[in-house]
Amino acid sequence: MKKPLFLAALLAAALFCTGCSDVVEGIVNAAKAEGRVYGQTLELEEGDTMSTAFFDMTVNAATMLPALDGYIPNLESDRFLVVNITVTNTFGEAIPMSDADFELGYDGADETATIFPESEFATDQLPATYEIQQGESQTGNLIYVVPADAEDFRIYYYDLWSDDFEGNTYWLPFSVSAQSTEMEAAL
């Protein structure tokens, strides 16, 4: 009973403060957080495991290919970027997942934009939606279409709870293997 009264008093005080929209937003977020972590942007290092509120994710390998399972990108200057990942559920219950959970950024792209994986069309590609049981893992490929000269890739993820509360944001950089560059040169 004391917590709602305290929060109401803080909100009222912040409303009387001129230019205090940041204070009000902070109070609202703290009230909505209910013990959940939020507001941090975690820029990881290549090879790190992305540990979110729900899962651990690792990038196992990444390659760029001019064609995949008989498909080619629409633009001649584009390539398929195939990123093999493993996601392990560390949450207290089953979690719904989507290939769209993992947006991609790269040097040379619009700094404010990320791209989403392609819809399911290739062998070993993660489904558009799936569920991972508590303590279990799912390994598969995310497939993006990127310019052939793109480099310095980063997977972007942010914690989004079922009540639309946004937690932390994560950036995980990774490199394309030298093998894919050799395959590209041979074609």
JSON list of C-alpha atoms in Angstrom, two decimals:
[
{"chain": "A", "resi": 1, "resn": "MET", "atom": "CA", "xyz": [0.00, 0.00, 0.00]},
{"chain": "A", "resi": 2, "resn": "LYS", "atom": "CA", "xyz": [2.90, 2.39, 0.74]},
{"chain": "A", "resi": 3, "resn": "LYS", "atom": "CA", "xyz": [4.56, 1.84, -2.67]},
{"chain": "A", "resi": 4, "resn": "PRO", "atom": "CA", "xyz": [1.64, 3.25, -4.75]},
{"chain": "A", "resi": 5, "resn": "LEU", "atom": "CA", "xyz": [1.37, 6.30, -2.47]},
{"chain": "A", "resi": 6, "resn": "PHE", "atom": "CA", "xyz": [5.12, 6.92, -2.67]},
{"chain": "A", "resi": 7, "resn": "LEU", "atom": "CA", "xyz": [5.11, 6.61, -6.46]},
{"chain": "A", "resi": 8, "resn": "ALA", "atom": "CA", "xyz": [2.09, 8.92, -6.73]},
{"chain": "A", "resi": 9, "resn": "ALA", "atom": "CA", "xyz": [3.87, 11.52, -4.56]},
{"chain": "A", "resi": 10, "resn": "LEU", "atom": "CA", "xyz": [7.02, 11.30, -6.68]},
{"chain": "A", "resi": 11, "resn": "LEU", "atom": "CA", "xyz": [5.00, 11.65, -9.88]},
{"chain": "A", "resi": 12, "resn": "ALA", "atom": "CA", "xyz": [3.12, 14.67, -8.52]},
{"chain": "A", "resi": 13, "resn": "ALA", "atom": "CA", "xyz": [6.40, 16.32, -7.47]},
{"chain": "A", "resi": 14, "resn": "ALA", "atom": "CA", "xyz": [7.91, 15.70, -10.88]},
{"chain": "A", "resi": 15, "resn": "LEU", "atom": "CA", "xyz": [4.87, 17.18, -12.65]},
{"chain": "A", "resi": 16, "resn": "PHE", "atom": "CA", "xyz": [5.33, 20.49, -10.83]},
{"chain": "A", "resi": 17, "resn": "CYS", "atom": "CA", "xyz": [8.95, 20.62, -11.90]},
{"chain": "A", "resi": 18, "resn": "THR", "atom": "CA", "xyz": [9.47, 22.53, -15.16]},
{"chain": "A", "resi": 19, "resn": "GLY", "atom": "CA", "xyz": [11.41, 20.61, -17.79]},
{"chain": "A", "resi": 20, "resn": "CYS", "atom": "CA", "xyz": [11.15, 17.39, -15.81]},
{"chain": "A", "resi": 21, "resn": "SER", "atom": "CA", "xyz": [9.87, 15.08, -18.53]},
{"chain": "A", "resi": 22, "resn": "ASP", "atom": "CA", "xyz": [12.98, 12.93, -18.11]},
{"chain": "A", "resi": 23, "resn": "VAL", "atom": "CA", "xyz": [12.27, 12.65, -14.40]},
{"chain": "A", "resi": 24, "resn": "VAL", "atom": "CA", "xyz": [8.65, 11.67, -15.05]},
{"chain": "A", "resi": 25, "resn": "GLU", "atom": "CA", "xyz": [9.72, 9.10, -17.65]},
{"chain": "A", "resi": 26, "resn": "GLY", "atom": "CA", "xyz": [12.25, 7.65, -15.22]},
{"chain": "A", "resi": 27, "resn": "ILE", "atom": "CA", "xyz": [9.64, 7.34, -12.49]},
{"chain": "A", "resi": 28, "resn": "VAL", "atom": "CA", "xyz": [7.14, 5.71, -14.84]},
{"chain": "A", "resi": 29, "resn": "ASN", "atom": "CA", "xyz": [9.78, 3.24, -16.09]},
{"chain": "A", "resi": 30, "resn": "ALA", "atom": "CA", "xyz": [10.85, 2.40, -12.55]},
{"chain": "A", "resi": 31, "resn": "ALA", "atom": "CA", "xyz": [7.24, 1.70, -11.59]},
{"chain": "A", "resi": 32, "resn": "LYS", "atom": "CA", "xyz": [6.67, -0.47, -14.66]},
{"chain": "A", "resi": 33, "resn": "ALA", "atom": "CA", "xyz": [9.98, -2.31, -14.22]},
{"chain": "A", "resi": 34, "resn": "GLU", "atom": "CA", "xyz": [8.85, -4.25, -11.15]},
{"chain": "A", "resi": 35, "resn": "GLY", "atom": "CA", "xyz": [12.38, -5.49, -10.57]},
{"chain": "A", "resi": 36, "resn": "ARG", "atom": "CA", "xyz": [13.22, -5.94, -14.26]},
{"chain": "A", "resi": 37, "resn": "VAL", "atom": "CA", "xyz": [16.43, -4.48, -15.65]},
{"chain": "A", "resi": 38, "resn": "TYR", "atom": "CA", "xyz": [16.04, -1.78, -18.30]},
{"chain": "A", "resi": 39, "resn": "GLY", "atom": "CA", "xyz": [17.63, 1.22, -19.95]},
{"chain": "A", "resi": 40, "resn": "GLN", "atom": "CA", "xyz": [21.10, -0.13, -20.65]},
{"chain": "A", "resi": 41, "resn": "THR", "atom": "CA", "xyz": [22.69, -0.63, -24.05]},
{"chain": "A", "resi": 42, "resn": "LEU", "atom": "CA", "xyz": [25.18, -3.48, -23.82]},
{"chain": "A", "resi": 43, "resn": "GLU", "atom": "CA", "xyz": [27.74, -3.44, -26.62]},
{"chain": "A", "resi": 44, "resn": "LEU", "atom": "CA", "xyz": [29.35, -6.87, -26.48]},
{"chain": "A", "resi": 45, "resn": "GLU", "atom": "CA", "xyz": [32.60, -8.11, -28.01]},
{"chain": "A", "resi": 46, "resn": "GLU", "atom": "CA", "xyz": [32.89, -10.56, -30.89]},
{"chain": "A", "resi": 47, "resn": "GLY", "atom": "CA", "xyz": [32.73, -14.10, -29.54]},
{"chain": "A", "resi": 48, "resn": "ASP", "atom": "CA", "xyz": [30.74, -13.08, -26.44]},
{"chain": "A", "resi": 49, "resn": "THR", "atom": "CA", "xyz": [27.49, -14.74, -25.47]},
{"chain": "A", "resi": 50, "resn": "MET", "atom": "CA", "xyz": [24.53, -12.38, -25.52]},
{"chain": "A", "resi": 51, "resn": "SER", "atom": "CA", "xyz": [22.82, -12.98, -22.16]},
{"chain": "A", "resi": 52, "resn": "THR", "atom": "CA", "xyz": [19.40, -11.34, -22.12]},
{"chain": "A", "resi": 53, "resn": "ALA", "atom": "CA", "xyz": [16.53, -11.48, -19.65]},
{"chain": "A", "resi": 54, "resn": "PHE", "atom": "CA", "xyz": [15.20, -14.53, -21.52]},
{"chain": "A", "resi": 55, "resn": "PHE", "atom": "CA", "xyz": [18.02, -16.41, -23.24]},
{"chain": "A", "resi": 56, "resn": "ASP", "atom": "CA", "xyz": [21.70, -16.76, -24.07]},
{"chain": "A", "resi": 57, "resn": "MET", "atom": "CA", "xyz": [22.57, -16.44, -27.75]},
{"chain": "A", "resi": 58, "resn": "THR", "atom": "CA", "xyz": [25.87, -17.18, -29.49]},
{"chain": "A", "resi": 59, "resn": "VAL", "atom": "CA", "xyz": [26.93, -16.70, -33.09]},
{"chain": "A", "resi": 60, "resn": "ASN", "atom": "CA", "xyz": [28.51, -19.98, -34.18]},
{"chain": "A", "resi": 61, "resn": "ALA", "atom": "CA", "xyz": [29.52, -18.99, -37.72]},
{"chain": "A", "resi": 62, "resn": "ALA", "atom": "CA", "xyz": [28.69, -16.54, -40.50]},
{"chain": "A", "resi": 63, "resn": "THR", "atom": "CA", "xyz": [29.18, -16.78, -44.25]},
{"chain": "A", "resi": 64, "resn": "MET", "atom": "CA", "xyz": [28.24, -14.70, -47.30]},
{"chain": "A", "resi": 65, "resn": "LEU", "atom": "CA", "xyz": [26.95, -16.55, -50.34]},
{"chain": "A", "resi": 66, "resn": "PRO", "atom": "CA", "xyz": [25.89, -15.37, -53.82]},
{"chain": "A", "resi": 67, "resn": "ALA", "atom": "CA", "xyz": [23.20, -18.11, -53.96]},
{"chain": "A", "resi": 68, "resn": "LEU", "atom": "CA", "xyz": [21.47, -20.33, -51.45]},
{"chain": "A", "resi": 69, "resn": "ASP", "atom": "CA", "xyz": [19.35, -23.43, -52.05]},
{"chain": "A", "resi": 70, "resn": "GLY", "atom": "CA", "xyz": [18.74, -22.34, -55.66]},
{"chain": "A", "resi": 71, "resn": "TYR", "atom": "CA", "xyz": [17.81, -18.75, -54.74]},
{"chain": "A", "resi": 72, "resn": "ILE", "atom": "CA", "xyz": [19.75, -15.60, -55.59]},
{"chain": "A", "resi": 73, "resn": "PRO", "atom": "CA", "xyz": [19.22, -12.10, -54.15]},
{"chain": "A", "resi": 74, "resn": "ASN", "atom": "CA", "xyz": [17.12, -9.71, -56.25]},
{"chain": "A", "resi": 75, "resn": "LEU", "atom": "CA", "xyz": [20.02, -7.30, -56.78]},
{"chain": "A", "resi": 76, "resn": "GLU", "atom": "CA", "xyz": [23.23, -8.51, -58.39]},
{"chain": "A", "resi": 77, "resn": "SER", "atom": "CA", "xyz": [25.23, -6.46, -55.88]},
{"chain": "A", "resi": 78, "resn": "ASP", "atom": "CA", "xyz": [23.67, -8.27, -52.88]},
{"chain": "A", "resi": 79, "resn": "ARG", "atom": "CA", "xyz": [24.62, -11.51, -51.13]},
{"chain": "A", "resi": 80, "resn": "PHE", "atom": "CA", "xyz": [23.00, -13.81, -48.61]},
{"chain": "A", "resi": 81, "resn": "LEU", "atom": "CA", "xyz": [24.51, -13.49, -45.15]},
{"chain": "A", "resi": 82, "resn": "VAL", "atom": "CA", "xyz": [23.95, -16.80, -43.33]},
{"chain": "A", "resi": 83, "resn": "VAL", "atom": "CA", "xyz": [24.43, -16.51, -39.57]},
{"chain": "A", "resi": 84, "resn": "ASN", "atom": "CA", "xyz": [24.31, -19.73, -37.58]},
{"chain": "A", "resi": 85, "resn": "ILE", "atom": "CA", "xyz": [23.20, -19.09, -33.99]},
{"chain": "A", "resi": 86, "resn": "THR", "atom": "CA", "xyz": [22.33, -21.08, -30.87]},
{"chain": "A", "resi": 87, "resn": "VAL", "atom": "CA", "xyz": [19.68, -19.75, -28.51]},
{"chain": "A", "resi": 88, "resn": "THR", "atom": "CA", "xyz": [19.37, -21.29, -25.01]},
{"chain": "A", "resi": 89, "resn": "ASN", "atom": "CA", "xyz": [16.31, -20.51, -22.88]},
{"chain": "A", "resi": 90, "resn": "THR", "atom": "CA", "xyz": [17.46, -19.22, -19.46]},
{"chain": "A", "resi": 91, "resn": "PHE", "atom": "CA", "xyz": [14.02, -17.94, -18.44]},
{"chain": "A", "resi": 92, "resn": "GLY", "atom": "CA", "xyz": [11.75, -19.66, -15.93]},
{"chain": "A", "resi": 93, "resn": "GLU", "atom": "CA", "xyz": [9.30, -20.93, -18.56]},
{"chain": "A", "resi": 94, "resn": "ALA", "atom": "CA", "xyz": [8.98, -21.60, -22.29]},
{"chain": "A", "resi": 95, "resn": "ILE", "atom": "CA", "xyz": [9.67, -18.54, -24.43]},
{"chain": "A", "resi": 96, "resn": "PRO", "atom": "CA", "xyz": [8.21, -17.67, -27.83]},
{"chain": "A", "resi": 97, "resn": "MET", "atom": "CA", "xyz": [10.85, -16.69, -30.38]},
{"chain": "A", "resi": 98, "resn": "SER", "atom": "CA", "xyz": [10.81, -15.16, -33.83]},
{"chain": "A", "resi": 99, "resn": "ASP", "atom": "CA", "xyz": [13.46, -14.78, -36.50]},
{"chain": "A", "resi": 100, "resn": "ALA", "atom": "CA", "xyz": [12.58, -11.06, -36.34]},
{"chain": "A", "resi": 101, "resn": "ASP", "atom": "CA", "xyz": [13.96, -10.94, -32.77]},
{"chain": "A", "resi": 102, "resn": "PHE", "atom": "CA", "xyz": [17.43, -10.61, -34.29]},
{"chain": "A", "resi": 103, "resn": "GLU", "atom": "CA", "xyz": [17.88, -7.46, -36.35]},
{"chain": "A", "resi": 104, "resn": "LEU", "atom": "CA", "xyz": [21.12, -6.85, -38.24]},
{"chain": "A", "resi": 105, "resn": "GLY", "atom": "CA", "xyz": [23.27, -3.77, -38.51]},
{"chain": "A", "resi": 106, "resn": "TYR", "atom": "CA", "xyz": [26.50, -3.31, -40.44]},
{"chain": "A", "resi": 107, "resn": "ASP", "atom": "CA", "xyz": [28.97, -0.58, -41.36]},
{"chain": "A", "resi": 108, "resn": "GLY", "atom": "CA", "xyz": [27.82, 1.34, -44.39]},
{"chain": "A", "resi": 109, "resn": "ALA", "atom": "CA", "xyz": [24.14, 0.88, -43.59]},
{"chain": "A", "resi": 110, "resn": "ASP", "atom": "CA", "xyz": [21.93, 3.72, -42.46]},
{"chain": "A", "resi": 111, "resn": "GLU", "atom": "CA", "xyz": [22.99, 4.16, -38.83]},
{"chain": "A", "resi": 112, "resn": "THR", "atom": "CA", "xyz": [19.39, 4.35, -37.62]},
{"chain": "A", "resi": 113, "resn": "ALA", "atom": "CA", "xyz": [18.18, 1.32, -39.54]},
{"chain": "A", "resi": 114, "resn": "THR", "atom": "CA", "xyz": [18.49, -2.41, -39.04]},
{"chain": "A", "resi": 115, "resn": "ILE", "atom": "CA", "xyz": [17.31, -5.21, -41.30]},
{"chain": "A", "resi": 116, "resn": "PHE", "atom": "CA", "xyz": [15.35, -8.32, -40.46]},
{"chain": "A", "resi": 117, "resn": "PRO", "atom": "CA", "xyz": [16.06, -11.89, -41.54]},
{"chain": "A", "resi": 118, "resn": "GLU", "atom": "CA", "xyz": [14.46, -13.24, -44.67]},
{"chain": "A", "resi": 119, "resn": "SER", "atom": "CA", "xyz": [11.34, -15.37, -44.39]},
{"chain": "A", "resi": 120, "resn": "GLU", "atom": "CA", "xyz": [11.91, -19.09, -44.08]},
{"chain": "A", "resi": 121, "resn": "PHE", "atom": "CA", "xyz": [12.99, -20.54, -47.44]},
{"chain": "A", "resi": 122, "resn": "ALA", "atom": "CA", "xyz": [16.28, -22.40, -46.96]},
{"chain": "A", "resi": 123, "resn": "THR", "atom": "CA", "xyz": [17.55, -25.58, -45.34]},
{"chain": "A", "resi": 124, "resn": "ASP", "atom": "CA", "xyz": [18.49, -25.23, -41.65]},
{"chain": "A", "resi": 125, "resn": "GLN", "atom": "CA", "xyz": [16.89, -21.79, -41.44]},
{"chain": "A", "resi": 126, "resn": "LEU", "atom": "CA", "xyz": [15.19, -20.92, -38.16]},
{"chain": "A", "resi": 127, "resn": "PRO", "atom": "CA", "xyz": [11.40, -20.83, -38.50]},
{"chain": "A", "resi": 128, "resn": "ALA", "atom": "CA", "xyz": [9.60, -17.49, -38.55]},
{"chain": "A", "resi": 129, "resn": "THR", "atom": "CA", "xyz": [8.21, -18.33, -35.09]},
{"chain": "A", "resi": 130, "resn": "TYR", "atom": "CA", "xyz": [9.10, -21.08, -32.64]},
{"chain": "A", "resi": 131, "resn": "GLU", "atom": "CA", "xyz": [9.14, -21.85, -28.94]},
{"chain": "A", "resi": 132, "resn": "ILE", "atom": "CA", "xyz": [12.05, -22.92, -26.76]},
{"chain": "A", "resi": 133, "resn": "GLN", "atom": "CA", "xyz": [11.29, -24.82, -23.57]},
{"chain": "A", "resi": 134, "resn": "GLN", "atom": "CA", "xyz": [12.99, -23.85, -20.31]},
{"chain": "A", "resi": 135, "resn": "GLY", "atom": "CA", "xyz": [16.63, -24.98, -20.33]},
{"chain": "A", "resi": 136, "resn": "GLU", "atom": "CA", "xyz": [16.53, -26.13, -23.98]},
{"chain": "A", "resi": 137, "resn": "SER", "atom": "CA", "xyz": [18.40, -24.78, -27.01]},
{"chain": "A", "resi": 138, "resn": "GLN", "atom": "CA", "xyz": [17.63, -24.14, -30.67]},
{"chain": "A", "resi": 139, "resn": "THR", "atom": "CA", "xyz": [20.34, -23.90, -33.33]},
{"chain": "A", "resi": 140, "resn": "GLY", "atom": "CA", "xyz": [19.73, -22.68, -36.85]},
{"chain": "A", "resi": 141, "resn": "ASN", "atom": "CA", "xyz": [20.46, -20.08, -39.49]},
{"chain": "A", "resi": 142, "resn": "LEU", "atom": "CA", "xyz": [19.30, -16.51, -39.80]},
{"chain": "A", "resi": 143, "resn": "ILE", "atom": "CA", "xyz": [19.51, -15.35, -43.41]},
{"chain": "A", "resi": 144, "resn": "TYR", "atom": "CA", "xyz": [19.85, -11.70, -44.35]},
{"chain": "A", "resi": 145, "resn": "VAL", "atom": "CA", "xyz": [20.29, -10.01, -47.72]},
{"chain": "A", "resi": 146, "resn": "VAL", "atom": "CA", "xyz": [23.15, -7.50, -47.57]},
{"chain": "A", "resi": 147, "resn": "PRO", "atom": "CA", "xyz": [25.39, -5.64, -50.04]},
{"chain": "A", "resi": 148, "resn": "ALA", "atom": "CA", "xyz": [28.36, -7.78, -51.12]},
{"chain": "A", "resi": 149, "resn": "ASP", "atom": "CA", "xyz": [30.78, -5.19, -49.71]},
{"chain": "A", "resi": 150, "resn": "ALA", "atom": "CA", "xyz": [29.08, -4.99, -46.28]},
{"chain": "A", "resi": 151, "resn": "GLU", "atom": "CA", "xyz": [31.26, -5.71, -43.26]},
{"chain": "A", "resi": 152, "resn": "ASP", "atom": "CA", "xyz": [31.46, -5.28, -39.48]},
{"chain": "A", "resi": 153, "resn": "PHE", "atom": "CA", "xyz": [28.14, -6.95, -38.73]},
{"chain": "A", "resi": 154, "resn": "ARG", "atom": "CA", "xyz": [26.17, -6.66, -35.48]},
{"chain": "A", "resi": 155, "resn": "ILE", "atom": "CA", "xyz": [23.07, -8.48, -34.29]},
{"chain": "A", "resi": 156, "resn": "TYR", "atom": "CA", "xyz": [20.72, -6.22, -32.39]},
{"chain": "A", "resi": 157, "resn": "TYR", "atom": "CA", "xyz": [18.20, -7.43, -29.80]},
{"chain": "A", "resi": 158, "resn": "TYR", "atom": "CA", "xyz": [16.16, -5.74, -27.11]},
{"chain": "A", "resi": 159, "resn": "ASP", "atom": "CA", "xyz": [14.26, -7.34, -24.24]},
{"chain": "A", "resi": 160, "resn": "LEU", "atom": "CA", "xyz": [10.54, -6.94, -24.85]},
{"chain": "A", "resi": 161, "resn": "TRP", "atom": "CA", "xyz": [8.25, -8.35, -22.20]},
{"chain": "A", "resi": 162, "resn": "SER", "atom": "CA", "xyz": [4.69, -9.57, -22.83]},
{"chain": "A", "resi": 163, "resn": "ASP", "atom": "CA", "xyz": [3.36, -6.32, -21.27]},
{"chain": "A", "resi": 164, "resn": "ASP", "atom": "CA", "xyz": [5.38, -4.30, -23.85]},
{"chain": "A", "resi": 165, "resn": "PHE", "atom": "CA", "xyz": [7.94, -3.25, -21.23]},
{"chain": "A", "resi": 166, "resn": "GLU", "atom": "CA", "xyz": [11.31, -2.66, -22.93]},
{"chain": "A", "resi": 167, "resn": "GLY", "atom": "CA", "xyz": [14.33, -3.87, -21.00]},
{"chain": "A", "resi": 168, "resn": "ASN", "atom": "CA", "xyz": [17.95, -3.67, -22.10]},
{"chain": "A", "resi": 169, "resn": "THR", "atom": "CA", "xyz": [19.33, -3.42, -25.62]},
{"chain": "A", "resi": 170, "resn": "TYR", "atom": "CA", "xyz": [22.17, -5.65, -26.88]},
{"chain": "A", "resi": 171, "resn": "TRP", "atom": "CA", "xyz": [24.62, -5.35, -29.80]},
{"chain": "A", "resi": 172, "resn": "LEU", "atom": "CA", "xyz": [26.69, -8.44, -30.64]},
{"chain": "A", "resi": 173, "resn": "PRO", "atom": "CA", "xyz": [29.36, -8.00, -33.35]},
{"chain": "A", "resi": 174, "resn": "PHE", "atom": "CA", "xyz": [30.56, -10.90, -35.47]},
{"chain": "A", "resi": 175, "resn": "SER", "atom": "CA", "xyz": [32.76, -11.54, -38.50]},
{"chain": "A", "resi": 176, "resn": "VAL", "atom": "CA", "xyz": [32.15, -13.38, -41.72]},
{"chain": "A", "resi": 177, "resn": "SER", "atom": "CA", "xyz": [34.44, -16.38, -42.03]},
{"chain": "A", "resi": 178, "resn": "ALA", "atom": "CA", "xyz": [37.38, -16.30, -44.43]},
{"chain": "A", "resi": 179, "resn": "GLN", "atom": "CA", "xyz": [35.94, -19.45, -46.01]},
{"chain": "A", "resi": 180, "resn": "SER", "atom": "CA", "xyz": [32.96, -17.53, -47.41]},
{"chain": "A", "resi": 181, "resn": "THR", "atom": "CA", "xyz": [35.28, -14.94, -48.96]},
{"chain": "A", "resi": 182, "resn": "GLU", "atom": "CA", "xyz": [37.23, -17.75, -50.66]},
{"chain": "A", "resi": 183, "resn": "MET", "atom": "CA", "xyz": [33.97, -19.34, -51.91]},
{"chain": "A", "resi": 184, "resn": "GLU", "atom": "CA", "xyz": [32.84, -15.97, -53.28]},
{"chain": "A", "resi": 185, "resn": "ALA", "atom": "CA", "xyz": [36.15, -15.48, -55.14]},
{"chain": "A", "resi": 186, "resn": "ALA", "atom": "CA", "xyz": [35.91, -18.94, -56.68]},
{"chain": "A", "resi": 187, "resn": "LEU", "atom": "CA", "xyz": [32.47, -18.23, -58.20]}
]
